[in-house]
mmCIF file of C-alpha atoms in Angstrom:
data_model
loop_
_atom_site.group_PDB
_atom_site.id
_atom_site.type_symbol
_atom_site.label_atom_id
_atom_site.label_comp_id
_atom_site.label_asym_id
_atom_site.label_seq_id
_atom_site.Cartn_x
_atom_site.Cartn_y
_atom_site.Cartn_z
ATOM 1 C CA MET A 103 18.153 -6.340 11.149
ATOM 2 C CA PHE A 104 20.412 -7.830 8.480
ATOM 3 C CA ASP A 105 23.619 -6.944 10.324
ATOM 4 C CA ASN A 106 22.405 -8.896 13.329
ATOM 5 C CA ALA A 107 21.399 -11.826 11.141
ATOM 6 C CA TYR A 108 24.795 -11.876 9.449
ATOM 7 C CA LYS A 109 26.560 -11.654 12.817
ATOM 8 C CA VAL A 110 24.689 -14.712 14.081
ATOM 9 C CA PHE A 111 25.430 -16.584 10.848
ATOM 10 C CA ASP A 112 29.106 -15.640 11.070
ATOM 11 C CA GLU A 113 29.396 -16.789 14.689
ATOM 12 C CA MET A 114 27.819 -20.200 14.152
ATOM 13 C CA PRO A 115 31.173 -22.059 13.875
ATOM 14 C CA GLU A 116 32.304 -20.496 17.162
ATOM 15 C CA ARG A 117 29.237 -22.037 18.751
ATOM 16 C CA ASN A 118 30.029 -25.431 17.266
ATOM 17 C CA CYS A 119 27.159 -25.196 14.840
ATOM 18 C CA LYS A 120 27.741 -26.112 11.215
ATOM 19 C CA ARG A 121 26.382 -23.757 8.611
ATOM 20 C CA THR A 122 24.204 -25.555 6.083
ATOM 21 C CA VAL A 123 21.918 -24.568 3.258
ATOM 22 C CA LEU A 124 19.176 -23.981 5.844
ATOM 23 C CA SER A 125 21.048 -21.237 7.674
ATOM 24 C CA PHE A 126 22.303 -19.927 4.331
ATOM 25 C CA ASN A 127 18.720 -19.606 3.079
ATOM 26 C CA ALA A 128 17.722 -17.871 6.295
ATOM 27 C CA LEU A 129 20.522 -15.355 5.730
ATOM 28 C CA LEU A 130 19.364 -14.724 2.163
ATOM 29 C CA ALA A 131 15.789 -14.225 3.363
ATOM 30 C CA ALA A 132 16.943 -11.736 6.002
ATOM 31 C CA CYS A 133 18.795 -9.867 3.294
ATOM 32 C CA VAL A 134 15.680 -9.681 1.098
ATOM 33 C CA ASN A 135 13.489 -8.615 4.011
ATOM 34 C CA SER A 136 15.987 -5.857 4.768
ATOM 35 C CA LYS A 137 15.790 -4.788 1.105
ATOM 36 C CA LYS A 138 19.533 -5.226 0.642
ATOM 37 C CA TYR A 139 18.956 -6.681 -2.794
ATOM 38 C CA ASP A 140 22.449 -6.182 -4.214
ATOM 39 C CA LYS A 141 23.869 -7.955 -1.190
ATOM 40 C CA VAL A 142 21.644 -10.986 -1.885
ATOM 41 C CA ASN A 143 23.302 -11.758 -5.201
ATOM 42 C CA GLU A 144 26.753 -11.159 -3.718
ATOM 43 C CA LEU A 145 26.109 -13.645 -0.917
ATOM 44 C CA PHE A 146 24.544 -16.124 -3.305
ATOM 45 C CA ARG A 147 27.558 -16.099 -5.625
ATOM 46 C CA ASN A 148 30.308 -16.104 -2.993
ATOM 47 C CA LEU A 149 29.242 -17.930 0.159
ATOM 48 C CA PRO A 150 28.289 -21.383 -1.209
ATOM 49 C CA GLN A 151 31.741 -22.012 -2.663
ATOM 50 C CA LYS A 152 33.472 -20.602 0.408
ATOM 51 C CA LEU A 153 31.414 -22.698 2.837
ATOM 52 C CA GLU A 154 30.949 -25.714 0.568
ATOM 53 C CA ILE A 155 27.195 -25.269 0.575
ATOM 54 C CA GLN A 156 25.048 -26.398 -2.341
ATOM 55 C CA PRO A 157 22.189 -23.927 -2.970
ATOM 56 C CA ASP A 158 18.766 -25.538 -3.251
ATOM 57 C CA LEU A 159 15.496 -24.416 -4.823
ATOM 58 C CA VAL A 160 14.679 -22.246 -1.816
ATOM 59 C CA SER A 161 17.979 -20.421 -2.344
ATOM 60 C CA TYR A 162 17.200 -19.789 -6.000
ATOM 61 C CA ASN A 163 13.634 -18.681 -5.266
ATOM 62 C CA THR A 164 14.881 -16.204 -2.676
ATOM 63 C CA VAL A 165 17.359 -14.655 -5.099
ATOM 64 C CA ILE A 166 14.700 -14.510 -7.820
ATOM 65 C CA LYS A 167 12.461 -12.653 -5.379
ATOM 66 C CA ALA A 168 15.260 -10.161 -4.748
ATOM 67 C CA PHE A 169 15.728 -9.594 -8.489
ATOM 68 C CA CYS A 170 11.997 -9.050 -8.979
ATOM 69 C CA GLU A 171 11.682 -6.647 -6.062
ATOM 70 C CA MET A 172 14.610 -4.569 -7.280
ATOM 71 C CA GLY A 173 13.173 -4.501 -10.809
ATOM 72 C CA SER A 174 15.848 -6.708 -12.417
ATOM 73 C CA LEU A 175 13.297 -8.992 -14.047
ATOM 74 C CA ASP A 176 15.587 -10.217 -16.806
ATOM 75 C CA SER A 177 18.110 -11.296 -14.178
ATOM 76 C CA GLY A 178 15.320 -13.336 -12.648
ATOM 77 C CA ILE A 179 14.739 -15.072 -15.984
ATOM 78 C CA SER A 180 18.463 -15.725 -16.344
ATOM 79 C CA LEU A 181 18.470 -17.390 -12.943
ATOM 80 C CA LEU A 182 15.463 -19.493 -13.945
ATOM 81 C CA ILE A 183 17.452 -20.758 -16.928
ATOM 82 C CA GLU A 184 20.428 -21.429 -14.653
ATOM 83 C CA ILE A 185 18.223 -23.437 -12.309
ATOM 84 C CA GLU A 186 17.095 -25.731 -15.083
ATOM 85 C CA MET A 187 20.606 -26.118 -16.484
ATOM 86 C CA LYS A 188 21.721 -27.371 -13.067
ATOM 87 C CA GLY A 189 18.941 -29.916 -12.996
ATOM 88 C CA VAL A 190 16.869 -28.140 -10.355
ATOM 89 C CA GLN A 191 13.188 -28.041 -11.246
ATOM 90 C CA PRO A 192 11.430 -24.705 -10.635
ATOM 91 C CA ASP A 193 8.218 -24.910 -8.639
ATOM 92 C CA LEU A 194 5.029 -22.888 -8.254
ATOM 93 C CA ILE A 195 6.768 -20.390 -5.967
ATOM 94 C CA THR A 196 9.418 -19.779 -8.626
ATOM 95 C CA PHE A 197 6.826 -19.013 -11.278
ATOM 96 C CA ASN A 198 4.511 -17.016 -9.022
ATOM 97 C CA THR A 199 7.392 -14.757 -8.013
ATOM 98 C CA LEU A 200 8.307 -14.132 -11.631
ATOM 99 C CA LEU A 201 4.696 -13.796 -12.789
ATOM 100 C CA ASN A 202 3.996 -11.164 -10.183
ATOM 101 C CA GLY A 203 7.135 -9.277 -11.148
ATOM 102 C CA PHE A 204 6.393 -9.226 -14.875
ATOM 103 C CA TYR A 205 2.635 -8.611 -14.742
ATOM 104 C CA ALA A 206 2.966 -5.897 -12.085
ATOM 105 C CA ASN A 207 5.627 -4.066 -14.091
ATOM 106 C CA GLY A 208 3.659 -3.886 -17.318
ATOM 107 C CA ARG A 209 5.453 -6.717 -19.111
ATOM 108 C CA PHE A 210 2.289 -8.614 -19.877
ATOM 109 C CA VAL A 211 3.590 -10.506 -22.912
ATOM 110 C CA ASP A 212 6.557 -11.843 -20.945
ATOM 111 C CA GLY A 213 4.182 -12.762 -18.143
ATOM 112 C CA GLU A 214 2.057 -14.763 -20.572
ATOM 113 C CA ARG A 215 5.147 -16.537 -21.854
ATOM 114 C CA LEU A 216 6.018 -17.560 -18.298
ATOM 115 C CA TRP A 217 2.435 -18.685 -17.698
ATOM 116 C CA SER A 218 2.597 -20.981 -20.722
ATOM 117 C CA GLN A 219 5.942 -22.349 -19.570
ATOM 118 C CA MET A 220 4.479 -23.054 -16.136
ATOM 119 C CA VAL A 221 1.499 -24.909 -17.592
ATOM 120 C CA GLN A 222 3.756 -26.915 -19.921
ATOM 121 C CA LYS A 223 5.646 -28.120 -16.863
ATOM 122 C CA LYS A 224 2.305 -29.285 -15.443
ATOM 123 C CA ILE A 225 2.520 -26.816 -12.586
ATOM 124 C CA CYS A 226 -1.053 -25.805 -11.756
ATOM 125 C CA PRO A 227 -1.619 -22.084 -11.158
ATOM 126 C CA ASP A 228 -3.038 -21.154 -7.750
ATOM 127 C CA ILE A 229 -4.734 -18.048 -6.372
ATOM 128 C CA TRP A 230 -1.416 -16.154 -6.363
ATOM 129 C CA SER A 231 -0.821 -16.980 -10.009
ATOM 130 C CA TYR A 232 -4.288 -15.773 -10.972
ATOM 131 C CA ASN A 233 -4.001 -12.628 -8.872
ATOM 132 C CA ALA A 234 -0.771 -11.727 -10.654
ATOM 133 C CA LYS A 235 -2.459 -12.193 -14.025
ATOM 134 C CA LEU A 236 -5.513 -10.211 -12.930
ATOM 135 C CA LEU A 237 -3.246 -7.302 -12.058
ATOM 136 C CA GLY A 238 -1.645 -7.633 -15.475
ATOM 137 C CA PHE A 239 -5.050 -7.392 -17.149
ATOM 138 C CA ALA A 240 -5.943 -4.394 -14.989
ATOM 139 C CA LEU A 241 -2.794 -2.498 -15.932
ATOM 140 C CA GLU A 242 -3.471 -3.305 -19.593
ATOM 141 C CA LYS A 243 -7.065 -1.995 -19.210
ATOM 142 C CA ARG A 244 -8.411 -5.391 -20.217
ATOM 143 C CA THR A 245 -11.178 -5.640 -17.653
ATOM 144 C CA LYS A 246 -13.348 -7.892 -19.813
ATOM 145 C CA ASP A 247 -10.546 -10.459 -19.848
ATOM 146 C CA ALA A 248 -10.067 -9.967 -16.108
ATOM 147 C CA VAL A 249 -13.735 -10.700 -15.391
ATOM 148 C CA GLU A 250 -13.551 -13.819 -17.564
ATOM 149 C CA LEU A 251 -10.451 -14.922 -15.668
ATOM 150 C CA VAL A 252 -12.333 -14.614 -12.373
ATOM 151 C CA GLU A 253 -15.028 -16.889 -13.789
ATOM 152 C CA GLU A 254 -12.324 -19.336 -14.854
ATOM 153 C CA MET A 255 -10.965 -19.298 -11.312
ATOM 154 C CA LYS A 256 -14.380 -20.106 -9.881
ATOM 155 C CA ASP A 257 -14.883 -22.926 -12.391
ATOM 156 C CA LYS A 258 -11.597 -24.435 -11.224
ATOM 157 C CA GLY A 259 -12.566 -24.151 -7.576
ATOM 158 C CA ILE A 260 -10.236 -21.233 -6.863
ATOM 159 C CA LYS A 261 -11.992 -18.674 -4.715
ATOM 160 C CA PRO A 262 -11.208 -15.013 -5.504
ATOM 161 C CA SER A 263 -9.466 -13.160 -2.673
ATOM 162 C CA THR A 264 -9.461 -9.502 -1.694
ATOM 163 C CA ILE A 265 -6.390 -9.118 -3.904
ATOM 164 C CA SER A 266 -8.412 -10.488 -6.834
ATOM 165 C CA PHE A 267 -11.184 -7.945 -6.284
ATOM 166 C CA ASN A 268 -8.645 -5.153 -5.823
ATOM 167 C CA ALA A 269 -7.165 -5.958 -9.226
ATOM 168 C CA LEU A 270 -10.600 -5.767 -10.861
ATOM 169 C CA ILE A 271 -11.355 -2.478 -9.130
ATOM 170 C CA LYS A 272 -7.984 -1.102 -10.258
ATOM 171 C CA GLY A 273 -8.791 -2.103 -13.826
ATOM 172 C CA PHE A 274 -12.146 -0.338 -13.850
ATOM 173 C CA VAL A 275 -10.628 2.709 -12.176
ATOM 174 C CA LYS A 276 -8.021 2.878 -14.947
ATOM 175 C CA GLU A 277 -10.874 2.649 -17.463
ATOM 176 C CA LYS A 278 -12.754 5.415 -15.598
ATOM 177 C CA ASN A 279 -15.763 3.126 -15.116
ATOM 178 C CA LEU A 280 -17.252 4.208 -11.790
ATOM 179 C CA GLU A 281 -20.282 1.928 -11.786
ATOM 180 C CA GLU A 282 -18.264 -1.229 -12.393
ATOM 181 C CA ALA A 283 -15.658 -0.206 -9.827
ATOM 182 C CA LYS A 284 -18.444 0.251 -7.265
ATOM 183 C CA ARG A 285 -20.077 -3.015 -8.288
ATOM 184 C CA TRP A 286 -16.907 -4.995 -7.712
ATOM 185 C CA TYR A 287 -16.401 -3.265 -4.386
ATOM 186 C CA CYS A 288 -19.840 -4.540 -3.397
ATOM 187 C CA GLU A 289 -18.849 -8.003 -4.620
ATOM 188 C CA ILE A 290 -16.183 -8.072 -1.916
ATOM 189 C CA GLY A 291 -18.939 -7.787 0.666
ATOM 190 C CA ASN A 292 -20.946 -10.513 -1.064
ATOM 191 C CA SER A 293 -18.005 -12.874 -0.712
ATOM 192 C CA ASP A 294 -16.204 -14.009 2.422
ATOM 193 C CA CYS A 295 -13.540 -11.363 1.788
ATOM 194 C CA LYS A 296 -13.149 -7.918 3.313
ATOM 195 C CA PRO A 297 -11.803 -4.776 1.646
ATOM 196 C CA ASP A 298 -8.330 -3.799 2.787
ATOM 197 C CA LYS A 299 -6.373 -0.550 2.795
ATOM 198 C CA PHE A 300 -5.374 -1.080 -0.838
ATOM 199 C CA THR A 301 -9.038 -1.338 -1.844
ATOM 200 C CA PHE A 302 -9.735 2.092 -0.413
ATOM 201 C CA ALA A 303 -6.470 3.621 -1.620
ATOM 202 C CA THR A 304 -7.500 2.692 -5.167
ATOM 203 C CA LEU A 305 -11.185 3.536 -4.937
ATOM 204 C CA ILE A 306 -11.505 6.706 -2.860
ATOM 205 C CA PRO A 307 -9.425 9.077 -5.050
ATOM 206 C CA PHE A 308 -11.372 7.893 -8.101
ATOM 207 C CA VAL A 309 -14.739 8.278 -6.357
ATOM 208 C CA CYS A 310 -13.787 11.803 -5.273
ATOM 209 C CA GLU A 311 -12.641 12.585 -8.799
ATOM 210 C CA LYS A 312 -16.103 11.544 -9.998
ATOM 211 C CA ASP A 313 -17.728 13.736 -7.296
ATOM 212 C CA ASP A 314 -19.530 10.799 -5.700
ATOM 213 C CA LEU A 315 -18.862 12.227 -2.248
ATOM 214 C CA GLY A 316 -21.689 10.334 -0.594
ATOM 215 C CA PHE A 317 -20.019 7.048 -1.488
ATOM 216 C CA ALA A 318 -16.602 8.439 -0.536
ATOM 217 C CA PHE A 319 -18.029 9.386 2.864
ATOM 218 C CA GLU A 320 -19.388 5.856 3.384
ATOM 219 C CA LEU A 321 -16.047 4.336 2.376
ATOM 220 C CA SER A 322 -14.247 6.607 4.823
ATOM 221 C CA LYS A 323 -16.507 5.486 7.653
ATOM 222 C CA VAL A 324 -15.669 1.868 6.851
ATOM 223 C CA ILE A 325 -11.953 2.695 7.016
ATOM 224 C CA ILE A 326 -12.345 4.316 10.421
ATOM 225 C CA SER A 327 -14.645 1.662 11.864
ATOM 226 C CA ARG A 328 -12.173 -1.036 10.870
ATOM 227 C CA LYS A 329 -9.174 1.063 11.962
ATOM 228 C CA LEU A 330 -7.344 0.513 8.696
ATOM 229 C CA PHE A 331 -4.111 2.485 8.454
ATOM 230 C CA VAL A 332 -4.280 4.368 5.188
ATOM 231 C CA ASP A 333 -2.387 7.415 4.018
ATOM 232 C CA LYS A 334 -3.776 10.439 5.858
ATOM 233 C CA ALA A 335 -4.119 12.287 2.542
ATOM 234 C CA LEU A 336 -6.797 9.791 1.542
ATOM 235 C CA LEU A 337 -9.282 10.938 4.186
ATOM 236 C CA GLN A 338 -8.145 14.525 3.811
ATOM 237 C CA ARG A 339 -9.301 14.383 0.216
ATOM 238 C CA VAL A 340 -12.760 13.255 1.301
ATOM 239 C CA VAL A 341 -12.997 16.034 3.894
ATOM 240 C CA ASP A 342 -11.914 18.593 1.299
ATOM 241 C CA GLY A 343 -14.561 17.355 -1.120
ATOM 242 C CA LEU A 344 -17.326 17.364 1.472
ATOM 243 C CA LEU A 345 -16.508 20.887 2.584
ATOM 244 C CA LYS A 346 -16.252 22.101 -0.993
ATOM 245 C CA GLU A 347 -19.781 20.814 -1.569
ATOM 246 C CA SER A 348 -20.946 22.441 1.705
ATOM 247 C CA LYS A 349 -21.575 19.049 3.311
ATOM 248 C CA ILE A 350 -20.516 20.446 6.671
ATOM 249 C CA GLN A 351 -22.297 17.887 8.839
ATOM 250 C CA GLU A 352 -20.634 14.965 7.060
ATOM 251 C CA ALA A 353 -17.227 16.622 7.366
ATOM 252 C CA LYS A 354 -17.809 17.152 11.089
ATOM 253 C CA GLU A 355 -18.926 13.560 11.522
ATOM 254 C CA LEU A 356 -15.881 12.208 9.711
ATOM 255 C CA ALA A 357 -13.537 14.292 11.850
ATOM 256 C CA GLN A 358 -15.359 13.274 15.031
ATOM 257 C CA LEU A 359 -15.244 9.590 14.095
ATOM 258 C CA GLY A 360 -11.530 9.911 13.557
ATOM 259 C CA ASN A 361 -11.071 11.422 17.013
ATOM 260 C CA ASP A 362 -13.394 9.035 18.837
ATOM 261 C CA ASN A 363 -11.658 6.013 17.353
ATOM 262 C CA SER A 364 -8.137 7.373 17.926
ATOM 263 C CA TYR A 365 -7.750 6.652 14.253
ATOM 264 C CA CYS A 366 -5.464 9.231 12.720
ATOM 265 C CA ARG A 367 -1.767 8.774 13.211
ATOM 266 C CA TYR A 368 0.350 11.793 14.023
ATOM 267 C CA ASN A 369 2.816 13.268 11.621
ATOM 268 C CA PRO A 370 6.068 13.466 13.624
ATOM 269 C CA THR A 371 7.250 16.371 11.498
ATOM 270 C CA TYR A 372 4.456 18.607 12.713
ATOM 271 C CA GLY A 373 3.833 17.417 16.260
ATOM 272 C CA SER A 374 0.318 16.636 17.435
ATOM 273 C CA LEU A 375 -1.683 18.017 14.534
ATOM 274 C CA GLN A 376 -4.205 15.656 13.007
ATOM 275 C CA THR A 377 -5.078 16.134 9.371
ATOM 276 C CA LEU A 378 -8.834 15.884 9.786
ATOM 277 C CA ASP A 379 -8.805 18.198 12.789
ATOM 278 C CA LEU A 380 -6.786 20.812 10.941
ATOM 279 C CA LEU A 381 -8.988 20.775 7.881
ATOM 280 C CA ALA A 382 -12.190 20.816 9.875
ATOM 281 C CA LEU A 383 -10.872 23.592 12.104
ATOM 282 C CA PHE A 384 -10.005 25.845 9.206
ATOM 283 C CA HIS A 385 -12.880 25.093 6.847
ATOM 284 C CA LEU A 386 -15.616 25.067 9.468
ATOM 285 C CA CYS A 387 -14.530 28.481 10.703
ATOM 286 C CA VAL A 388 -14.821 29.838 7.196
ATOM 287 C CA SER A 389 -18.012 28.008 6.239
ATOM 288 C CA GLU A 390 -19.986 28.542 9.443
ATOM 289 C CA ARG A 391 -18.638 32.042 10.142
ATOM 290 C CA CYS A 392 -18.219 31.407 13.834
ATOM 291 C CA TRP A 393 -15.615 31.251 16.598
ATOM 292 C CA VAL A 394 -14.112 27.809 16.929
ATOM 293 C CA LYS A 395 -11.840 26.461 19.625
ATOM 294 C CA TRP A 396 -10.756 22.961 18.606
ATOM 295 C CA LYS A 397 -8.912 21.066 21.302
ATOM 296 C CA LEU A 398 -6.433 18.706 19.683
ATOM 297 C CA PRO A 399 -4.984 15.540 21.283
ATOM 298 C CA GLU A 400 -1.497 15.730 22.696
ATOM 299 C CA ALA A 401 1.263 13.806 20.963
ATOM 300 C CA GLY A 402 4.046 14.413 23.442
ATOM 301 C CA LYS A 403 6.397 16.854 21.744
ATOM 302 C CA SER A 404 4.152 19.465 20.160
ATOM 303 C CA LYS A 405 5.693 22.927 19.901
ATOM 304 C CA CYS A 406 2.307 24.494 19.134
ATOM 305 C CA ASN A 407 0.011 25.643 21.906
ATOM 306 C CA ILE A 408 -2.991 24.330 19.988
ATOM 307 C CA ASP A 409 -5.417 24.593 22.914
ATOM 308 C CA ALA A 410 -4.988 28.362 22.848
ATOM 309 C CA ALA A 411 -5.706 28.659 19.128
ATOM 310 C CA CYS A 412 -8.974 30.516 18.529
ATOM 311 C CA PHE A 413 -9.995 31.553 15.051
ATOM 312 C CA ASN A 414 -12.758 33.764 13.719
ATOM 313 C CA LEU A 415 -13.931 34.509 10.223
ATOM 314 C CA GLU A 416 -12.259 37.908 10.050
ATOM 315 C CA ASN A 417 -8.821 36.518 10.838
ATOM 316 C CA LEU A 418 -9.172 33.438 8.668
ATOM 317 C CA SER A 419 -10.370 35.410 5.670
ATOM 318 C CA LYS A 420 -7.100 37.322 5.777
ATOM 319 C CA PHE A 421 -5.070 34.145 5.556
ATOM 320 C CA GLY A 422 -7.312 32.047 3.337
ATOM 321 C CA SER A 423 -5.102 32.610 0.335
ATOM 322 C CA VAL A 424 -2.045 31.143 2.048
ATOM 323 C CA LEU A 425 -3.702 28.143 3.696
ATOM 324 C CA CYS A 426 -3.502 25.421 1.098
ATOM 325 C CA ASN A 427 -4.387 21.721 1.379
ATOM 326 C CA ASP A 428 -0.856 20.903 2.425
ATOM 327 C CA GLU A 429 -0.700 20.206 6.150
ATOM 328 C CA ALA A 430 2.415 22.361 6.507
ATOM 329 C CA GLY A 431 0.381 25.418 5.610
ATOM 330 C CA PHE A 432 -2.157 24.719 8.315
ATOM 331 C CA VAL A 433 0.520 23.985 10.872
ATOM 332 C CA CYS A 434 2.327 27.215 10.104
ATOM 333 C CA ALA A 435 -0.857 29.236 10.418
ATOM 334 C CA ILE A 436 -2.105 27.617 13.602
ATOM 335 C CA SER A 437 1.326 27.835 15.195
ATOM 336 C CA GLY A 438 1.518 31.512 14.370
ATOM 337 C CA PHE A 439 -1.888 32.209 15.866
ATOM 338 C CA ALA A 440 -1.128 30.108 18.943
ATOM 339 C CA HIS A 441 1.989 32.134 19.688
ATOM 340 C CA GLY A 442 0.362 35.445 18.915
ATOM 341 C CA HIS A 443 2.328 35.928 15.703
ATOM 342 C CA HIS A 444 0.946 37.788 12.739
ATOM 343 C CA ILE A 445 1.064 35.888 9.460
ATOM 344 C CA PRO A 446 1.115 38.318 6.534
#
C-alpha cells in the first residue's frame, strides 16, 4: 500500500502536478496506515526541505499519531513543544491523539497534565477526550472516578458512546466486580449504543471465569446474531465451559447457531475445521456416549476427509488425554481418524 502511495507521490512532477503540503500529508497518512512508523519521521524531517514544503498542523498531528502508535510517547510530547515553538497552535486532534496514547499506556499522571494543558488553551474536550480518560481510569482501577466522569459528560451534553461503556466494563472487570460489569453492559442496551466486538472480548472471558455460563451463553448468541467477528477462542471458551458443566443442549445450540449463520471463520492453517464444530464433535461424543458423524463445511483446500470421520466413545476415551483445547490437537486427531491412522 505505502509503496504504491510513494510511487504516485514521486511521479507527480512527471505528470505536471506540483507536490504541496496536501499531497505530503496524504503520503504521511499512508505511511501511518501502513504502520511504517519509522518511515514517517524520516519523511517528515527530509522531504519538506527537499521539496520546499512547509508542514502544517495536519502534518504534525499525523507524525504525533505515528509516535503514539509506536509507543514513543515522549517523542510525541517533544513534537508538541516543537509545534508551539514554531507558532503553530495545537488543536483538539493533537491533544486527543496524545491523551489516548498516554492514558492507554498507563501513564495517567502525564495524561492528566496534558488534559490540564488542553483546558488552559481553552480547547474543550469532546467524546474522544473523555473516552481516553475513561480508559485511563479503568486501567488504574478507579471505577468510581470513571462513573463520575460519565455523569460529568452527560451534564455537559456529551453522550457516552460504546467506547465509553467498554471502558467502564473494562474497569469493573479489572476490579473483579461481576455485577457492575453486567450492569454497565445492560446500560449499553438502555442507550442508543450497541455492544461491539471489544465489549464481548472484555466481558466473556471474565464471565466464564466467574462461572456465569448462562450469561456467557446469552452473550455468545448476541455475537452470532449480529455476526460480529471476534476471536474464535472467545466462543470456544464458552463451549468448553458449557460442556464442562454438562450443559450439552446449550453447547449444541451454540454450535448450530454458528453453522446456520455461517459465522465462524476458517483457520487457514488447519483447512475447513471450525472451532465450535470440533469442540462439539469431540465433547458430545464423550458426554453422550454415542456415535457421531459431524459433517463439516468445505473450505476449499482441506486435507482432512472430515465427512468420513466417525467417532465412538471407546475410541475417543483412548485419545482423551491427548486432545486438549488447542485446535491443533483436534485437527491432528480427526485427521488421523479420517485417514484410518492410529493415534497412540
